[in-house]
XYZ file of C-alpha atoms in Angstrom:
400
model
C 165.624 56.993 118.088
C 165.182 56.493 121.827
C 166.195 59.488 123.918
C 168.934 59.138 126.520
C 167.400 59.595 129.970
C 168.311 62.883 131.667
C 168.177 63.519 135.399
C 168.203 67.052 136.811
C 167.245 68.830 140.000
C 165.274 71.765 141.328
C 167.522 74.819 141.577
C 168.129 76.998 144.624
C 165.954 80.144 144.573
C 166.353 81.601 148.059
C 168.821 83.973 149.792
C 171.633 84.690 150.107
C 171.891 85.433 146.384
C 175.630 84.740 146.233
C 175.052 81.206 147.505
C 172.141 80.646 145.122
C 174.428 81.522 142.216
C 177.199 79.285 143.536
C 174.701 76.431 143.780
C 173.971 76.710 140.047
C 177.665 76.545 139.212
C 178.116 73.514 141.472
C 175.143 71.747 139.884
C 176.923 71.945 136.536
C 180.271 70.892 137.995
C 178.661 67.880 139.672
C 177.252 66.726 136.342
C 173.507 67.219 136.700
C 171.918 67.164 133.238
C 169.680 70.162 133.861
C 168.605 72.602 136.534
C 164.934 73.467 137.004
C 163.624 76.810 138.336
C 159.892 76.929 139.184
C 158.055 80.247 138.809
C 156.278 81.112 142.070
C 155.097 84.054 144.129
C 153.876 81.735 146.857
C 154.877 78.100 146.983
C 152.961 74.922 147.613
C 153.681 74.929 151.362
C 152.195 77.275 153.972
C 154.712 79.839 155.192
C 156.774 78.480 158.070
C 156.324 74.787 157.285
C 159.627 74.397 155.422
C 163.098 74.449 156.871
C 165.836 76.061 154.779
C 167.069 72.961 152.910
C 170.836 73.403 153.178
C 173.230 72.503 155.959
C 175.155 75.333 157.619
C 178.416 73.549 156.847
C 177.754 73.532 153.084
C 175.431 76.443 152.232
C 176.092 76.477 148.480
C 175.051 72.852 147.967
C 172.371 72.435 145.272
C 170.000 70.211 147.258
C 167.053 70.027 144.883
C 164.639 71.807 147.203
C 163.217 75.251 147.873
C 162.260 77.388 150.869
C 159.526 79.896 151.696
C 161.366 82.615 149.750
C 161.261 82.668 145.945
C 163.636 84.668 143.785
C 162.343 85.468 140.286
C 162.544 82.496 137.953
C 163.511 84.460 134.836
C 166.233 86.227 136.794
C 167.621 82.962 138.168
C 167.654 81.471 134.674
C 169.493 84.541 133.350
C 172.133 84.323 136.077
C 172.577 80.596 135.530
C 172.843 81.122 131.768
C 175.682 83.577 132.345
C 177.522 81.475 134.946
C 177.352 78.058 133.259
C 178.239 76.659 129.851
C 176.680 73.215 129.385
C 173.921 72.384 131.849
C 170.432 72.638 130.374
C 168.156 75.208 132.026
C 164.440 74.654 132.546
C 161.921 77.249 133.730
C 159.211 74.963 134.990
C 156.499 75.623 135.637
C 155.383 79.102 134.499
C 152.016 80.415 133.360
C 151.795 82.952 130.486
C 148.644 84.580 131.876
C 150.148 87.010 134.392
C 152.644 88.428 131.897
C 151.933 89.901 128.471
C 152.870 87.283 125.837
C 154.868 89.851 123.842
C 156.950 90.790 126.884
C 157.324 87.144 127.848
C 158.415 86.300 124.273
C 161.162 88.908 124.620
C 162.287 87.508 127.986
C 162.297 83.943 126.673
C 164.194 84.840 123.503
C 166.733 86.779 125.580
C 167.322 83.763 127.819
C 167.713 81.561 124.762
C 170.528 83.822 123.538
C 172.159 84.218 126.964
C 172.220 80.451 127.471
C 173.390 79.554 123.989
C 170.177 77.690 123.208
C 169.869 75.733 126.474
C 166.416 76.974 127.561
C 163.178 75.057 128.036
C 159.921 76.592 129.313
C 157.121 74.452 130.749
C 153.807 76.290 130.409
C 150.633 75.795 132.412
C 147.246 77.521 132.634
C 147.994 78.938 136.091
C 147.096 78.317 139.731
C 144.604 80.282 141.797
C 147.205 80.890 144.515
C 149.246 83.032 142.111
C 146.310 85.172 140.990
C 143.657 86.498 143.372
C 145.984 87.191 146.342
C 148.013 89.462 144.044
C 145.204 91.265 142.249
C 145.189 89.068 139.152
C 142.171 87.404 137.538
C 142.320 83.883 136.170
C 139.767 83.739 133.329
C 139.688 81.462 130.259
C 143.045 79.984 131.326
C 143.377 77.244 128.706
C 142.293 79.522 125.869
C 144.837 82.114 126.960
C 147.546 79.472 127.236
C 146.885 78.325 123.686
C 146.830 81.865 122.330
C 150.009 82.885 124.132
C 151.888 80.119 122.312
C 150.582 81.426 118.978
C 151.776 84.916 119.918
C 155.205 83.615 120.977
C 155.730 81.810 117.701
C 154.357 84.647 115.563
C 156.867 87.052 117.118
C 159.825 84.672 117.227
C 159.343 83.701 113.581
C 158.574 87.194 112.246
C 162.133 87.841 111.082
C 161.990 91.331 112.531
C 159.261 92.428 110.131
C 156.106 94.175 111.428
C 153.373 91.663 112.190
C 149.629 92.085 112.662
C 147.236 89.351 113.711
C 143.797 89.262 115.331
C 143.360 87.736 118.774
C 140.615 87.505 121.359
C 143.153 88.371 124.026
C 146.314 89.941 122.559
C 145.916 91.334 119.009
C 149.125 92.502 117.354
C 149.170 95.608 115.157
C 152.378 96.305 113.268
C 154.288 94.730 116.148
C 158.038 94.517 115.613
C 160.106 91.819 117.320
C 163.754 92.392 116.393
C 165.408 89.572 118.394
C 166.400 86.861 115.888
C 165.988 83.181 116.579
C 169.086 81.680 118.171
C 170.663 79.393 115.541
C 167.290 79.351 113.771
C 165.495 77.714 116.725
C 162.801 78.827 119.133
C 163.125 78.123 122.857
C 161.673 74.696 123.595
C 158.153 74.605 125.049
C 156.517 71.929 127.188
C 152.858 71.835 128.217
C 151.712 70.982 131.737
C 148.256 69.577 132.452
C 146.117 66.498 131.899
C 143.140 67.859 129.949
C 142.829 66.320 126.463
C 142.968 69.787 124.930
C 146.318 70.451 126.602
C 147.755 67.055 125.700
C 146.887 67.631 122.062
C 148.459 71.085 122.231
C 151.652 69.525 123.628
C 151.889 67.087 120.726
C 150.754 69.320 117.886
C 152.519 72.593 118.685
C 155.109 72.115 121.434
C 158.183 70.056 122.204
C 156.631 67.775 124.777
C 154.781 67.444 128.051
C 155.640 67.811 131.738
C 153.862 66.372 134.747
C 154.306 65.966 138.499
C 154.835 62.414 139.692
C 153.567 60.335 141.251
C 150.474 62.404 142.115
C 149.984 64.051 138.732
C 148.598 60.821 137.290
C 147.194 59.575 140.601
C 150.193 57.229 140.885
C 148.959 55.171 137.951
C 151.769 54.138 135.605
C 149.229 52.803 133.125
C 147.528 56.202 133.020
C 150.945 57.817 132.541
C 151.681 55.618 129.534
C 148.236 56.267 128.065
C 148.633 60.022 128.499
C 151.995 60.001 126.763
C 150.379 58.037 123.935
C 147.747 60.768 123.510
C 150.466 63.400 123.167
C 152.362 61.284 120.633
C 149.202 60.625 118.624
C 148.526 64.366 118.448
C 152.054 64.893 117.145
C 151.594 62.252 114.467
C 148.275 63.798 113.409
C 150.071 67.128 113.004
C 152.713 65.541 110.790
C 155.406 65.585 113.452
C 157.682 62.785 114.630
C 156.429 61.599 118.069
C 159.916 60.341 118.926
C 161.195 63.924 118.862
C 159.029 64.840 121.844
C 160.238 65.179 125.427
C 158.351 63.823 128.442
C 159.469 65.339 131.728
C 158.561 64.296 135.270
C 159.046 66.558 138.258
C 159.317 63.909 140.977
C 158.419 64.620 144.603
C 160.839 62.499 146.626
C 162.095 61.669 150.118
C 165.358 59.807 149.659
C 167.254 58.246 152.547
C 170.068 55.821 153.175
C 167.464 53.184 154.051
C 163.775 52.780 153.341
C 162.959 53.254 157.019
C 164.863 56.527 157.226
C 163.228 57.861 154.065
C 159.748 56.991 155.343
C 160.418 58.570 158.732
C 161.339 61.818 156.984
C 158.348 61.491 154.678
C 156.017 61.513 157.673
C 157.418 64.858 158.891
C 155.304 67.923 158.002
C 157.450 69.372 155.159
C 157.223 66.102 153.237
C 153.944 64.788 154.618
C 152.219 67.895 153.270
C 152.579 66.207 149.870
C 149.852 63.847 151.005
C 147.513 66.825 151.241
C 148.535 68.506 147.990
C 150.676 66.131 145.963
C 148.023 63.501 145.454
C 145.478 66.204 144.799
C 146.928 67.800 141.681
C 144.455 65.536 139.926
C 141.789 66.732 142.389
C 140.053 65.126 145.338
C 139.252 62.265 142.970
C 142.741 60.957 143.777
C 141.821 60.455 147.420
C 138.457 58.946 146.446
C 140.238 56.496 144.174
C 142.030 55.064 147.205
C 138.947 55.071 149.419
C 139.373 58.326 151.361
C 137.748 61.754 151.520
C 140.061 64.704 151.000
C 140.198 67.037 154.049
C 139.292 70.001 151.818
C 136.264 68.228 150.322
C 135.642 68.521 146.581
C 139.014 70.017 145.795
C 141.073 70.950 142.734
C 144.574 72.282 143.368
C 144.807 74.730 140.459
C 141.355 76.245 140.960
C 140.774 76.055 144.711
C 144.029 76.328 146.650
C 144.861 79.582 148.453
C 147.978 78.545 150.311
C 148.157 81.853 152.186
C 145.053 80.938 154.184
C 146.679 77.865 155.762
C 149.042 78.291 158.708
C 152.038 76.067 159.375
C 150.332 74.740 162.519
C 147.155 73.876 160.618
C 149.232 72.187 157.936
C 151.086 70.083 160.506
C 147.773 68.968 161.990
C 146.493 68.033 158.542
C 149.640 66.013 157.858
C 149.017 63.913 160.965
C 145.670 62.878 159.457
C 147.095 61.848 156.063
C 146.823 58.056 155.713
C 150.060 56.246 154.965
C 148.548 54.917 151.746
C 147.867 58.442 150.465
C 151.387 59.630 151.266
C 152.854 56.586 149.538
C 150.918 57.531 146.402
C 151.999 61.192 146.639
C 155.735 60.798 147.276
C 158.529 58.658 145.850
C 160.371 57.574 148.968
C 163.041 55.102 149.993
C 166.676 54.164 149.620
C 168.353 54.746 146.228
C 167.478 51.183 145.222
C 163.769 51.587 146.004
C 163.575 55.064 144.467
C 165.392 54.005 141.295
C 163.018 51.060 140.841
C 160.008 53.354 141.094
C 161.547 55.892 138.727
C 162.326 53.119 136.264
C 158.614 52.346 136.020
C 158.056 55.973 134.926
C 160.798 55.640 132.315
C 159.244 52.451 130.971
C 155.949 54.331 130.635
C 157.668 56.901 128.412
C 159.295 59.525 130.657
C 162.542 60.846 129.130
C 163.649 63.372 131.767
C 163.380 63.370 135.563
C 163.657 66.461 137.734
C 164.213 65.446 141.359
C 162.674 67.522 144.140
C 164.464 66.425 147.309
C 161.890 67.134 150.025
C 164.070 65.280 152.549
C 166.381 68.307 152.529
C 163.620 70.380 154.071
C 162.632 67.695 156.558
C 166.260 67.572 157.756
C 168.780 70.092 156.333
C 171.694 68.052 157.727
C 170.562 65.097 155.659
C 171.117 67.246 152.567
C 174.864 66.640 153.032
C 174.257 63.090 151.800
C 172.036 64.126 148.908
C 174.536 63.977 146.070
C 175.931 60.609 147.072
C 172.410 59.176 147.193
C 171.386 60.920 143.971
C 174.495 59.671 142.196
C 173.601 56.090 143.099
C 170.081 56.611 141.760
C 171.487 57.943 138.468
C 173.788 54.940 138.192
C 170.937 52.499 138.806
C 168.965 54.254 136.038
C 171.838 53.890 133.585
C 172.767 57.596 133.786
C 176.324 58.857 134.351
C 177.024 59.192 138.099
C 177.724 62.623 139.520
C 181.300 63.884 139.707
C 181.166 64.307 143.461
C 183.051 67.383 144.651
C 185.039 67.644 147.875
C 181.984 68.394 150.040
C 179.771 65.761 148.395
C 182.480 63.104 148.446
C 183.014 63.570 152.167
C 179.304 63.376 152.940
C 178.881 60.378 150.664
C 181.685 58.558 152.463
C 179.704 58.785 155.682
C 176.741 56.853 154.262
């Protein structure tokens, strides 16, 4: 059976805490299908490049964007689980390398109970920027990712009985995990990454796959469809129903009232930086594909990026050198009509859930007042229930 498309947004993870919590409650009241909290110590932008993406006149608005400051993802999910009743909660993306899998299994199971079974965790093999600057070592990342999932499931499904199992990384010896499964189900797990080994892991052992679009597949809808097919084939080989899988896109977007306005904001440094990094998640090969050399040379985001070494001024200078063609491939931009058409191509390739990252809110915080009216139109054009615009959103929408 074909899944009903879901559209969610990136949650607020910056101070003041009271307003971050209010934003989660408003996201549910507005009718977003899910709220997504990324796990970060340092983000994808150099410090100082982003503006705080909320307008002073409406500071609790959930605008789908982040700032330089990151609250803890597990903590934000716990607070949201306690404050809401229906909205799905996604912790995406998080790596299981910097936390012990047993401890992480406890945290994930706790969130599953607190939320009443609404949790999803998207797992990746980690990014260099989260490791070396903080005294961590990133070794054998894919092997550790695979093994952490085995540890999670062994503990979750142990029924509270002592469990022992060998492991290259995390052997268990009479380990007791007393938290029961919530309603007999584990938290849902998605895999992030394009390596064949990871795609097969997503299909054979997890609940689906998550990617960043458009840059995660080098803005190639055909490649997106082929990748989803690999995951589904792995599920079928493992005796699982491929139609039960979820395929989630975190979409980097600059959405305006008109195409011209959206593009003007896209060329500003907070959004234009996507041209440097967003098209490069697949590596510098993305730039080469379109006939350009990446400014960092032979570059892979996960392995090579140390964001703390780039200043906001240097980043702004790099953005000026990003060709329009590269930025177009790295960012979904335009009016609701143009954005919806581009998102529809992802859906036709097999995407079942879209998480919108509204980079326009950081390019111009005042523009964030119009976000929910624009987002509601996009949802409608995609055949998804429009948002139940609240007093603030309705007023801002009326000005468009």
